[in-house]
């Protein structure tokens, strides 16, 4: 990397960028594109614009990278280096916030759970809690009941969400984004308020909710978690490569075969 860029970036980011640039030189025609009068340019003297392309390829902040682009176009190398430094600083700051979030809301709560799982009322180490859990018929029954509910809710959400996401992503509806927003809107409402509203609706329909506890639990959890399945499925189906579907059709596959052998496997990440 050029010295002004290398000095602006933290060492680990500069090393990552240089590694990617070297890989591009080896695996592509970058060495041809970066020649001057037929002479190859070494990685140490790569222009700042190629560093920016590497930053963008690595998913760094688009706004700051665009600032560097503009500075390069205006011939302001120092400004470009300053913006590149801001890219590195923003990445480091985001990483620090992420680590802090994980410590406060993931690691510490898990540590508290582990502490109470292996201690008694006086704080002494014991395995009695685990032994009593796995030897008590009530707790085992509750665990199995919860697993069954989780499996049923997942299956129901999938059966509802996949067709909905497929229609929204592949049918070309003009109002598709609006309909998708209607599925997402409940996520903006407080969880307790949604459950309370659904409880009132089910009470009007059934009268006594205790008559169908399993069914009501499945309905409530499906209502709450359905948007979380529709959105990733919609995103995955929307990004499918049309050329693959066309190639399957050209090779004689019918709509059902195209769906089962191309669309469905490619949508599994969602």
mmCIF file of N, CA and C in Angstrom, residues 104-222:
data_model
loop_
_atom_site.group_PDB
_atom_site.id
_atom_site.type_symbol
_atom_site.label_atom_id
_atom_site.label_comp_id
_atom_site.label_asym_id
_atom_site.label_seq_id
_atom_site.Cartn_x
_atom_site.Cartn_y
_atom_site.Cartn_z
ATOM 1 N N UNK A 104 -22.477 -7.693 27.935
ATOM 2 C CA UNK A 104 -23.568 -7.288 28.831
ATOM 3 C C UNK A 104 -24.819 -8.135 28.652
ATOM 4 N N UNK A 105 -25.129 -8.511 27.418
ATOM 5 C CA UNK A 105 -26.425 -9.137 27.164
ATOM 6 C C UNK A 105 -26.350 -10.607 26.763
ATOM 7 N N UNK A 106 -25.154 -11.160 26.628
ATOM 8 C CA UNK A 106 -25.019 -12.577 26.294
ATOM 9 C C UNK A 106 -24.161 -13.304 27.331
ATOM 10 N N UNK A 107 -22.945 -12.833 27.514
ATOM 11 C CA UNK A 107 -22.005 -13.551 28.379
ATOM 12 C C UNK A 107 -22.414 -13.455 29.844
ATOM 13 N N UNK A 108 -22.708 -12.243 30.327
ATOM 14 C CA UNK A 108 -23.077 -12.081 31.739
ATOM 15 C C UNK A 108 -24.361 -12.831 32.102
ATOM 16 N N UNK A 109 -25.448 -12.727 31.298
ATOM 17 C CA UNK A 109 -26.640 -13.523 31.642
ATOM 18 C C UNK A 109 -26.375 -15.023 31.666
ATOM 19 N N UNK A 110 -25.582 -15.513 30.713
ATOM 20 C CA UNK A 110 -25.251 -16.941 30.719
ATOM 21 C C UNK A 110 -24.424 -17.311 31.943
ATOM 22 N N UNK A 111 -23.530 -16.416 32.350
ATOM 23 C CA UNK A 111 -22.721 -16.683 33.548
ATOM 24 C C UNK A 111 -23.595 -16.769 34.791
ATOM 25 N N UNK A 112 -24.614 -15.908 34.872
ATOM 26 C CA UNK A 112 -25.533 -15.951 36.011
ATOM 27 C C UNK A 112 -26.310 -17.268 36.017
ATOM 28 N N UNK A 113 -26.772 -17.702 34.843
ATOM 29 C CA UNK A 113 -27.505 -18.975 34.753
ATOM 30 C C UNK A 113 -26.627 -20.133 35.193
ATOM 31 N N UNK A 114 -25.393 -20.150 34.723
ATOM 32 C CA UNK A 114 -24.473 -21.229 35.100
ATOM 33 C C UNK A 114 -24.206 -21.207 36.605
ATOM 34 N N UNK A 115 -24.075 -20.005 37.159
ATOM 35 C CA UNK A 115 -23.808 -19.890 38.609
ATOM 36 C C UNK A 115 -24.944 -20.502 39.413
ATOM 37 N N UNK A 116 -26.172 -20.127 39.106
ATOM 38 C CA UNK A 116 -27.303 -20.653 39.872
ATOM 39 C C UNK A 116 -27.549 -22.134 39.590
ATOM 40 N N UNK A 117 -27.138 -22.609 38.420
ATOM 41 C CA UNK A 117 -27.336 -24.024 38.093
ATOM 42 C C UNK A 117 -26.432 -24.924 38.929
ATOM 43 N N UNK A 118 -25.261 -24.420 39.310
ATOM 44 C CA UNK A 118 -24.284 -25.275 40.006
ATOM 45 C C UNK A 118 -24.019 -24.819 41.444
ATOM 46 N N UNK A 119 -24.931 -24.040 42.021
ATOM 47 C CA UNK A 119 -24.783 -23.642 43.418
ATOM 48 C C UNK A 119 -26.106 -23.850 44.150
ATOM 49 N N UNK A 120 -26.006 -23.993 45.471
ATOM 50 C CA UNK A 120 -27.220 -24.111 46.275
ATOM 51 C C UNK A 120 -27.570 -22.750 46.864
ATOM 52 N N UNK A 121 -28.507 -22.750 47.811
ATOM 53 C CA UNK A 121 -28.959 -21.494 48.389
ATOM 54 C C UNK A 121 -27.870 -20.732 49.113
ATOM 55 N N UNK A 122 -26.881 -21.409 49.628
ATOM 56 C CA UNK A 122 -25.781 -20.757 50.350
ATOM 57 C C UNK A 122 -24.595 -20.428 49.457
ATOM 58 N N UNK A 123 -24.726 -20.708 48.152
ATOM 59 C CA UNK A 123 -23.647 -20.370 47.224
ATOM 60 C C UNK A 123 -22.589 -21.434 47.069
ATOM 61 N N UNK A 124 -22.794 -22.613 47.662
ATOM 62 C CA UNK A 124 -21.815 -23.694 47.539
ATOM 63 C C UNK A 124 -22.069 -24.513 46.279
ATOM 64 N N UNK A 125 -20.987 -25.051 45.724
ATOM 65 C CA UNK A 125 -21.092 -25.842 44.496
ATOM 66 C C UNK A 125 -21.881 -27.115 44.747
ATOM 67 N N UNK A 126 -22.804 -27.434 43.806
ATOM 68 C CA UNK A 126 -23.601 -28.647 43.914
ATOM 69 C C UNK A 126 -24.127 -29.052 42.548
ATOM 70 N N UNK A 127 -24.377 -30.351 42.396
ATOM 71 C CA UNK A 127 -25.001 -30.874 41.178
ATOM 72 C C UNK A 127 -26.447 -31.297 41.432
ATOM 73 N N UNK A 128 -26.943 -30.978 42.616
ATOM 74 C CA UNK A 128 -28.284 -31.391 42.985
ATOM 75 C C UNK A 128 -29.341 -30.779 42.073
ATOM 76 N N UNK A 129 -29.115 -29.545 41.634
ATOM 77 C CA UNK A 129 -30.096 -28.880 40.764
ATOM 78 C C UNK A 129 -30.289 -29.649 39.462
ATOM 79 N N UNK A 130 -29.182 -30.057 38.842
ATOM 80 C CA UNK A 130 -29.273 -30.804 37.589
ATOM 81 C C UNK A 130 -29.874 -32.186 37.812
ATOM 82 N N UNK A 131 -29.465 -32.838 38.883
ATOM 83 C CA UNK A 131 -29.990 -34.179 39.163
ATOM 84 C C UNK A 131 -31.488 -34.141 39.409
ATOM 85 N N UNK A 132 -31.944 -33.148 40.157
ATOM 86 C CA UNK A 132 -33.374 -33.059 40.446
ATOM 87 C C UNK A 132 -34.176 -32.726 39.189
ATOM 88 N N UNK A 133 -33.572 -31.958 38.282
ATOM 89 C CA UNK A 133 -34.282 -31.607 37.046
ATOM 90 C C UNK A 133 -34.513 -32.841 36.187
ATOM 91 N N UNK A 134 -33.476 -33.657 36.024
ATOM 92 C CA UNK A 134 -33.580 -34.806 35.119
ATOM 93 C C UNK A 134 -34.195 -36.041 35.783
ATOM 94 N N UNK A 135 -34.466 -35.953 37.061
ATOM 95 C CA UNK A 135 -35.123 -37.079 37.736
ATOM 96 C C UNK A 135 -36.555 -36.759 38.145
ATOM 97 N N UNK A 136 -36.986 -35.536 37.915
ATOM 98 C CA UNK A 136 -38.345 -35.121 38.260
ATOM 99 C C UNK A 136 -39.243 -35.266 37.037
ATOM 100 N N UNK A 137 -40.315 -36.037 37.181
ATOM 101 C CA UNK A 137 -41.204 -36.259 36.041
ATOM 102 C C UNK A 137 -41.881 -34.996 35.549
ATOM 103 N N UNK A 138 -42.181 -34.067 36.458
ATOM 104 C CA UNK A 138 -42.848 -32.824 36.052
ATOM 105 C C UNK A 138 -41.952 -31.969 35.156
ATOM 106 N N UNK A 139 -40.697 -31.832 35.537
ATOM 107 C CA UNK A 139 -39.790 -31.008 34.742
ATOM 108 C C UNK A 139 -39.495 -31.645 33.387
ATOM 109 N N UNK A 140 -39.336 -32.963 33.362
ATOM 110 C CA UNK A 140 -39.102 -33.642 32.086
ATOM 111 C C UNK A 140 -40.322 -33.510 31.182
ATOM 112 N N UNK A 141 -41.509 -33.636 31.774
ATOM 113 C CA UNK A 141 -42.726 -33.457 30.984
ATOM 114 C C UNK A 141 -42.850 -32.057 30.431
ATOM 115 N N UNK A 142 -42.498 -31.058 31.228
ATOM 116 C CA UNK A 142 -42.532 -29.673 30.762
ATOM 117 C C UNK A 142 -41.527 -29.447 29.636
ATOM 118 N N UNK A 143 -40.346 -30.040 29.770
ATOM 119 C CA UNK A 143 -39.331 -29.916 28.725
ATOM 120 C C UNK A 143 -39.812 -30.524 27.411
ATOM 121 N N UNK A 144 -40.363 -31.726 27.476
ATOM 122 C CA UNK A 144 -40.862 -32.385 26.262
ATOM 123 C C UNK A 144 -42.019 -31.599 25.641
ATOM 124 N N UNK A 145 -42.904 -31.078 26.490
ATOM 125 C CA UNK A 145 -44.028 -30.279 25.997
ATOM 126 C C UNK A 145 -43.522 -29.033 25.265
ATOM 127 N N UNK A 146 -42.495 -28.399 25.822
ATOM 128 C CA UNK A 146 -41.917 -27.205 25.192
ATOM 129 C C UNK A 146 -41.274 -27.543 23.851
ATOM 130 N N UNK A 147 -40.577 -28.678 23.785
ATOM 131 C CA UNK A 147 -39.942 -29.090 22.528
ATOM 132 C C UNK A 147 -40.983 -29.382 21.453
ATOM 133 N N UNK A 148 -42.083 -30.013 21.844
ATOM 134 C CA UNK A 148 -43.150 -30.303 20.883
ATOM 135 C C UNK A 148 -43.767 -29.001 20.365
ATOM 136 N N UNK A 149 -44.033 -28.069 21.262
ATOM 137 C CA UNK A 149 -44.585 -26.779 20.844
ATOM 138 C C UNK A 149 -43.622 -26.072 19.892
ATOM 139 N N UNK A 150 -42.331 -26.097 20.218
ATOM 140 C CA UNK A 150 -41.336 -25.450 19.353
ATOM 141 C C UNK A 150 -41.325 -26.080 17.967
ATOM 142 N N UNK A 151 -41.379 -27.405 17.895
ATOM 143 C CA UNK A 151 -41.374 -28.081 16.599
ATOM 144 C C UNK A 151 -42.627 -27.767 15.798
ATOM 145 N N UNK A 152 -43.782 -27.775 16.449
ATOM 146 C CA UNK A 152 -45.036 -27.493 15.748
ATOM 147 C C UNK A 152 -45.072 -26.053 15.259
ATOM 148 N N UNK A 153 -44.657 -25.116 16.108
ATOM 149 C CA UNK A 153 -44.657 -23.698 15.714
ATOM 150 C C UNK A 153 -43.707 -23.478 14.547
ATOM 151 N N UNK A 154 -42.540 -24.102 14.578
ATOM 152 C CA UNK A 154 -41.590 -23.964 13.468
ATOM 153 C C UNK A 154 -42.184 -24.489 12.170
ATOM 154 N N UNK A 155 -42.836 -25.640 12.238
ATOM 155 C CA UNK A 155 -43.448 -26.218 11.042
ATOM 156 C C UNK A 155 -44.577 -25.339 10.508
ATOM 157 N N UNK A 156 -45.421 -24.838 11.406
ATOM 158 C CA UNK A 156 -46.534 -23.980 10.973
ATOM 159 C C UNK A 156 -46.008 -22.683 10.366
ATOM 160 N N UNK A 157 -45.018 -22.085 11.006
ATOM 161 C CA UNK A 157 -44.423 -20.855 10.466
ATOM 162 C C UNK A 157 -43.839 -21.092 9.077
ATOM 163 N N UNK A 158 -43.168 -22.226 8.900
ATOM 164 C CA UNK A 158 -42.584 -22.534 7.596
ATOM 165 C C UNK A 158 -43.664 -22.734 6.540
ATOM 166 N N UNK A 159 -44.723 -23.443 6.892
ATOM 167 C CA UNK A 159 -45.800 -23.694 5.936
ATOM 168 C C UNK A 159 -46.513 -22.411 5.523
ATOM 169 N N UNK A 160 -46.578 -21.455 6.422
ATOM 170 C CA UNK A 160 -47.227 -20.178 6.105
ATOM 171 C C UNK A 160 -46.248 -19.206 5.464
ATOM 172 N N UNK A 161 -45.036 -19.148 5.990
ATOM 173 C CA UNK A 161 -44.078 -18.118 5.574
ATOM 174 C C UNK A 161 -43.501 -18.389 4.189
ATOM 175 N N UNK A 162 -43.217 -19.653 3.868
ATOM 176 C CA UNK A 162 -42.557 -19.915 2.581
ATOM 177 C C UNK A 162 -43.449 -19.539 1.396
ATOM 178 N N UNK A 163 -44.700 -19.994 1.349
ATOM 179 C CA UNK A 163 -45.543 -19.558 0.216
ATOM 180 C C UNK A 163 -45.711 -18.045 0.160
ATOM 181 N N UNK A 164 -45.869 -17.409 1.335
ATOM 182 C CA UNK A 164 -46.033 -15.956 1.351
ATOM 183 C C UNK A 164 -44.776 -15.265 0.822
ATOM 184 N N UNK A 165 -43.609 -15.692 1.280
ATOM 185 C CA UNK A 165 -42.359 -15.090 0.811
ATOM 186 C C UNK A 165 -42.130 -15.374 -0.661
ATOM 187 N N UNK A 166 -42.483 -16.564 -1.105
ATOM 188 C CA UNK A 166 -42.294 -16.920 -2.522
ATOM 189 C C UNK A 166 -43.168 -16.047 -3.421
ATOM 190 N N UNK A 167 -44.414 -15.862 -3.042
ATOM 191 C CA UNK A 167 -45.315 -15.030 -3.852
ATOM 192 C C UNK A 167 -44.824 -13.591 -3.882
ATOM 193 N N UNK A 168 -44.406 -13.073 -2.738
ATOM 194 C CA UNK A 168 -43.947 -11.692 -2.676
ATOM 195 C C UNK A 168 -42.659 -11.477 -3.481
ATOM 196 N N UNK A 169 -41.778 -12.466 -3.468
ATOM 197 C CA UNK A 169 -40.477 -12.301 -4.108
ATOM 198 C C UNK A 169 -40.491 -12.640 -5.592
ATOM 199 N N UNK A 170 -41.316 -13.614 -6.019
ATOM 200 C CA UNK A 170 -41.209 -14.124 -7.382
ATOM 201 C C UNK A 170 -42.385 -13.762 -8.282
ATOM 202 N N UNK A 171 -43.453 -13.218 -7.709
ATOM 203 C CA UNK A 171 -44.630 -12.965 -8.541
ATOM 204 C C UNK A 171 -44.600 -11.607 -9.225
ATOM 205 N N UNK A 172 -43.720 -10.716 -8.803
ATOM 206 C CA UNK A 172 -43.640 -9.394 -9.412
ATOM 207 C C UNK A 172 -44.808 -8.493 -9.071
ATOM 208 N N UNK A 173 -45.406 -8.675 -7.914
ATOM 209 C CA UNK A 173 -46.523 -7.829 -7.514
ATOM 210 C C UNK A 173 -46.061 -6.382 -7.344
ATOM 211 N N UNK A 174 -46.852 -5.462 -7.876
ATOM 212 C CA UNK A 174 -46.501 -4.052 -7.729
ATOM 213 C C UNK A 174 -46.586 -3.619 -6.270
ATOM 214 N N UNK A 175 -47.495 -4.222 -5.524
ATOM 215 C CA UNK A 175 -47.673 -3.871 -4.122
ATOM 216 C C UNK A 175 -46.929 -4.832 -3.199
ATOM 217 N N UNK A 176 -45.983 -5.578 -3.764
ATOM 218 C CA UNK A 176 -45.256 -6.555 -2.955
ATOM 219 C C UNK A 176 -44.582 -5.944 -1.734
ATOM 220 N N UNK A 177 -43.810 -4.858 -1.894
ATOM 221 C CA UNK A 177 -43.170 -4.251 -0.717
ATOM 222 C C UNK A 177 -44.171 -3.781 0.336
ATOM 223 N N UNK A 178 -45.330 -3.300 -0.130
ATOM 224 C CA UNK A 178 -46.344 -2.853 0.824
ATOM 225 C C UNK A 178 -46.886 -4.034 1.622
ATOM 226 N N UNK A 179 -47.160 -5.139 0.920
ATOM 227 C CA UNK A 179 -47.655 -6.336 1.606
ATOM 228 C C UNK A 179 -46.600 -6.861 2.574
ATOM 229 N N UNK A 180 -45.332 -6.826 2.154
ATOM 230 C CA UNK A 180 -44.257 -7.268 3.051
ATOM 231 C C UNK A 180 -44.217 -6.393 4.300
ATOM 232 N N UNK A 181 -44.414 -5.102 4.120
ATOM 233 C CA UNK A 181 -44.416 -4.201 5.266
ATOM 234 C C UNK A 181 -45.548 -4.547 6.243
ATOM 235 N N UNK A 182 -46.677 -4.987 5.710
ATOM 236 C CA UNK A 182 -47.783 -5.380 6.585
ATOM 237 C C UNK A 182 -47.416 -6.581 7.447
ATOM 238 N N UNK A 183 -46.575 -7.475 6.892
ATOM 239 C CA UNK A 183 -46.112 -8.608 7.691
ATOM 240 C C UNK A 183 -45.104 -8.156 8.756
ATOM 241 N N UNK A 184 -44.326 -7.124 8.431
ATOM 242 C CA UNK A 184 -43.266 -6.686 9.330
ATOM 243 C C UNK A 184 -43.775 -5.738 10.407
ATOM 244 N N UNK A 185 -44.861 -5.029 10.151
ATOM 245 C CA UNK A 185 -45.356 -4.025 11.093
ATOM 246 C C UNK A 185 -45.567 -4.550 12.515
ATOM 247 N N UNK A 186 -46.105 -5.767 12.700
ATOM 248 C CA UNK A 186 -46.277 -6.247 14.087
ATOM 249 C C UNK A 186 -44.988 -6.289 14.896
ATOM 250 N N UNK A 187 -43.828 -6.397 14.223
ATOM 251 C CA UNK A 187 -42.559 -6.426 14.940
ATOM 252 C C UNK A 187 -42.273 -5.091 15.617
ATOM 253 N N UNK A 188 -42.928 -4.019 15.150
ATOM 254 C CA UNK A 188 -42.691 -2.699 15.733
ATOM 255 C C UNK A 188 -43.520 -2.465 16.989
ATOM 256 N N UNK A 189 -44.426 -3.366 17.277
ATOM 257 C CA UNK A 189 -45.317 -3.214 18.424
ATOM 258 C C UNK A 189 -44.778 -4.045 19.585
ATOM 259 N N UNK A 190 -44.936 -3.553 20.781
ATOM 260 C CA UNK A 190 -44.466 -4.241 21.975
ATOM 261 C C UNK A 190 -45.023 -5.663 22.046
ATOM 262 N N UNK A 191 -44.156 -6.596 22.426
ATOM 263 C CA UNK A 191 -44.524 -8.014 22.475
ATOM 264 C C UNK A 191 -45.720 -8.251 23.400
ATOM 265 N N UNK A 192 -45.718 -7.628 24.566
ATOM 266 C CA UNK A 192 -46.805 -7.815 25.529
ATOM 267 C C UNK A 192 -48.126 -7.292 24.978
ATOM 268 N N UNK A 193 -48.082 -6.163 24.286
ATOM 269 C CA UNK A 193 -49.309 -5.607 23.720
ATOM 270 C C UNK A 193 -49.885 -6.530 22.650
ATOM 271 N N UNK A 194 -49.016 -7.108 21.850
ATOM 272 C CA UNK A 194 -49.495 -8.018 20.807
ATOM 273 C C UNK A 194 -50.149 -9.251 21.414
ATOM 274 N N UNK A 195 -49.503 -9.809 22.436
ATOM 275 C CA UNK A 195 -50.046 -11.002 23.082
ATOM 276 C C UNK A 195 -51.385 -10.685 23.743
ATOM 277 N N UNK A 196 -51.475 -9.522 24.386
ATOM 278 C CA UNK A 196 -52.726 -9.137 25.044
ATOM 279 C C UNK A 196 -53.850 -8.978 24.029
ATOM 280 N N UNK A 197 -53.536 -8.332 22.901
ATOM 281 C CA UNK A 197 -54.555 -8.154 21.866
ATOM 282 C C UNK A 197 -55.009 -9.497 21.299
ATOM 283 N N UNK A 198 -54.060 -10.398 21.049
ATOM 284 C CA UNK A 198 -54.412 -11.716 20.524
ATOM 285 C C UNK A 198 -55.229 -12.504 21.556
ATOM 286 N N UNK A 199 -54.885 -12.354 22.816
ATOM 287 C CA UNK A 199 -55.648 -13.034 23.872
ATOM 288 C C UNK A 199 -57.105 -12.585 23.871
ATOM 289 N N UNK A 200 -57.336 -11.287 23.708
ATOM 290 C CA UNK A 200 -58.709 -10.779 23.688
ATOM 291 C C UNK A 200 -59.474 -11.327 22.478
ATOM 292 N N UNK A 201 -58.796 -11.408 21.340
ATOM 293 C CA UNK A 201 -59.449 -11.942 20.137
ATOM 294 C C UNK A 201 -59.823 -13.410 20.336
ATOM 295 N N UNK A 202 -58.878 -14.200 20.855
ATOM 296 C CA UNK A 202 -59.144 -15.629 21.076
ATOM 297 C C UNK A 202 -60.221 -15.834 22.139
ATOM 298 N N UNK A 203 -60.259 -14.936 23.122
ATOM 299 C CA UNK A 203 -61.299 -15.044 24.148
ATOM 300 C C UNK A 203 -62.681 -14.838 23.553
ATOM 301 N N UNK A 204 -62.787 -13.880 22.626
ATOM 302 C CA UNK A 204 -64.071 -13.637 21.955
ATOM 303 C C UNK A 204 -64.466 -14.835 21.113
ATOM 304 N N UNK A 205 -63.497 -15.457 20.447
ATOM 305 C CA UNK A 205 -63.793 -16.575 19.549
ATOM 306 C C UNK A 205 -64.069 -17.867 20.307
ATOM 307 N N UNK A 206 -63.311 -18.112 21.383
ATOM 308 C CA UNK A 206 -63.410 -19.404 22.072
ATOM 309 C C UNK A 206 -64.178 -19.333 23.387
ATOM 310 N N UNK A 207 -64.196 -18.167 24.000
ATOM 311 C CA UNK A 207 -64.837 -18.050 25.305
ATOM 312 C C UNK A 207 -63.892 -18.368 26.437
ATOM 313 N N UNK A 208 -63.490 -19.627 26.549
ATOM 314 C CA UNK A 208 -62.595 -20.064 27.631
ATOM 315 C C UNK A 208 -61.287 -20.562 27.002
ATOM 316 N N UNK A 209 -60.199 -19.818 27.214
ATOM 317 C CA UNK A 209 -58.924 -20.175 26.583
ATOM 318 C C UNK A 209 -58.337 -21.459 27.153
ATOM 319 N N UNK A 210 -58.727 -21.844 28.345
ATOM 320 C CA UNK A 210 -58.162 -23.043 28.960
ATOM 321 C C UNK A 210 -58.647 -24.331 28.304
ATOM 322 N N UNK A 211 -59.654 -24.224 27.436
ATOM 323 C CA UNK A 211 -60.165 -25.426 26.777
ATOM 324 C C UNK A 211 -59.199 -25.945 25.711
ATOM 325 N N UNK A 212 -58.422 -25.054 25.127
ATOM 326 C CA UNK A 212 -57.481 -25.450 24.052
ATOM 327 C C UNK A 212 -56.115 -24.809 24.310
ATOM 328 N N UNK A 213 -55.426 -25.174 25.356
ATOM 329 C CA UNK A 213 -54.154 -24.516 25.683
ATOM 330 C C UNK A 213 -53.066 -24.726 24.631
ATOM 331 N N UNK A 214 -52.963 -25.957 24.125
ATOM 332 C CA UNK A 214 -51.916 -26.237 23.135
ATOM 333 C C UNK A 214 -52.156 -25.434 21.855
ATOM 334 N N UNK A 215 -53.384 -25.459 21.356
ATOM 335 C CA UNK A 215 -53.714 -24.737 20.130
ATOM 336 C C UNK A 215 -53.496 -23.241 20.291
ATOM 337 N N UNK A 216 -53.918 -22.693 21.413
ATOM 338 C CA UNK A 216 -53.759 -21.263 21.636
ATOM 339 C C UNK A 216 -52.294 -20.863 21.748
ATOM 340 N N UNK A 217 -51.494 -21.728 22.348
ATOM 341 C CA UNK A 217 -50.051 -21.447 22.446
ATOM 342 C C UNK A 217 -49.414 -21.436 21.065
ATOM 343 N N UNK A 218 -49.782 -22.408 20.227
ATOM 344 C CA UNK A 218 -49.237 -22.466 18.864
ATOM 345 C C UNK A 218 -49.663 -21.245 18.064
ATOM 346 N N UNK A 219 -50.916 -20.848 18.189
ATOM 347 C CA UNK A 219 -51.402 -19.659 17.464
ATOM 348 C C UNK A 219 -50.643 -18.411 17.909
ATOM 349 N N UNK A 220 -50.479 -18.252 19.216
ATOM 350 C CA UNK A 220 -49.794 -17.071 19.736
ATOM 351 C C UNK A 220 -48.345 -17.006 19.312
ATOM 352 N N UNK A 221 -47.637 -18.115 19.400
ATOM 353 C CA UNK A 221 -46.218 -18.111 19.034
ATOM 354 C C UNK A 221 -46.037 -17.977 17.527
ATOM 355 N N UNK A 222 -46.930 -18.572 16.744
ATOM 356 C CA UNK A 222 -46.861 -18.410 15.292
ATOM 357 C C UNK A 222 -47.079 -16.954 14.907
#
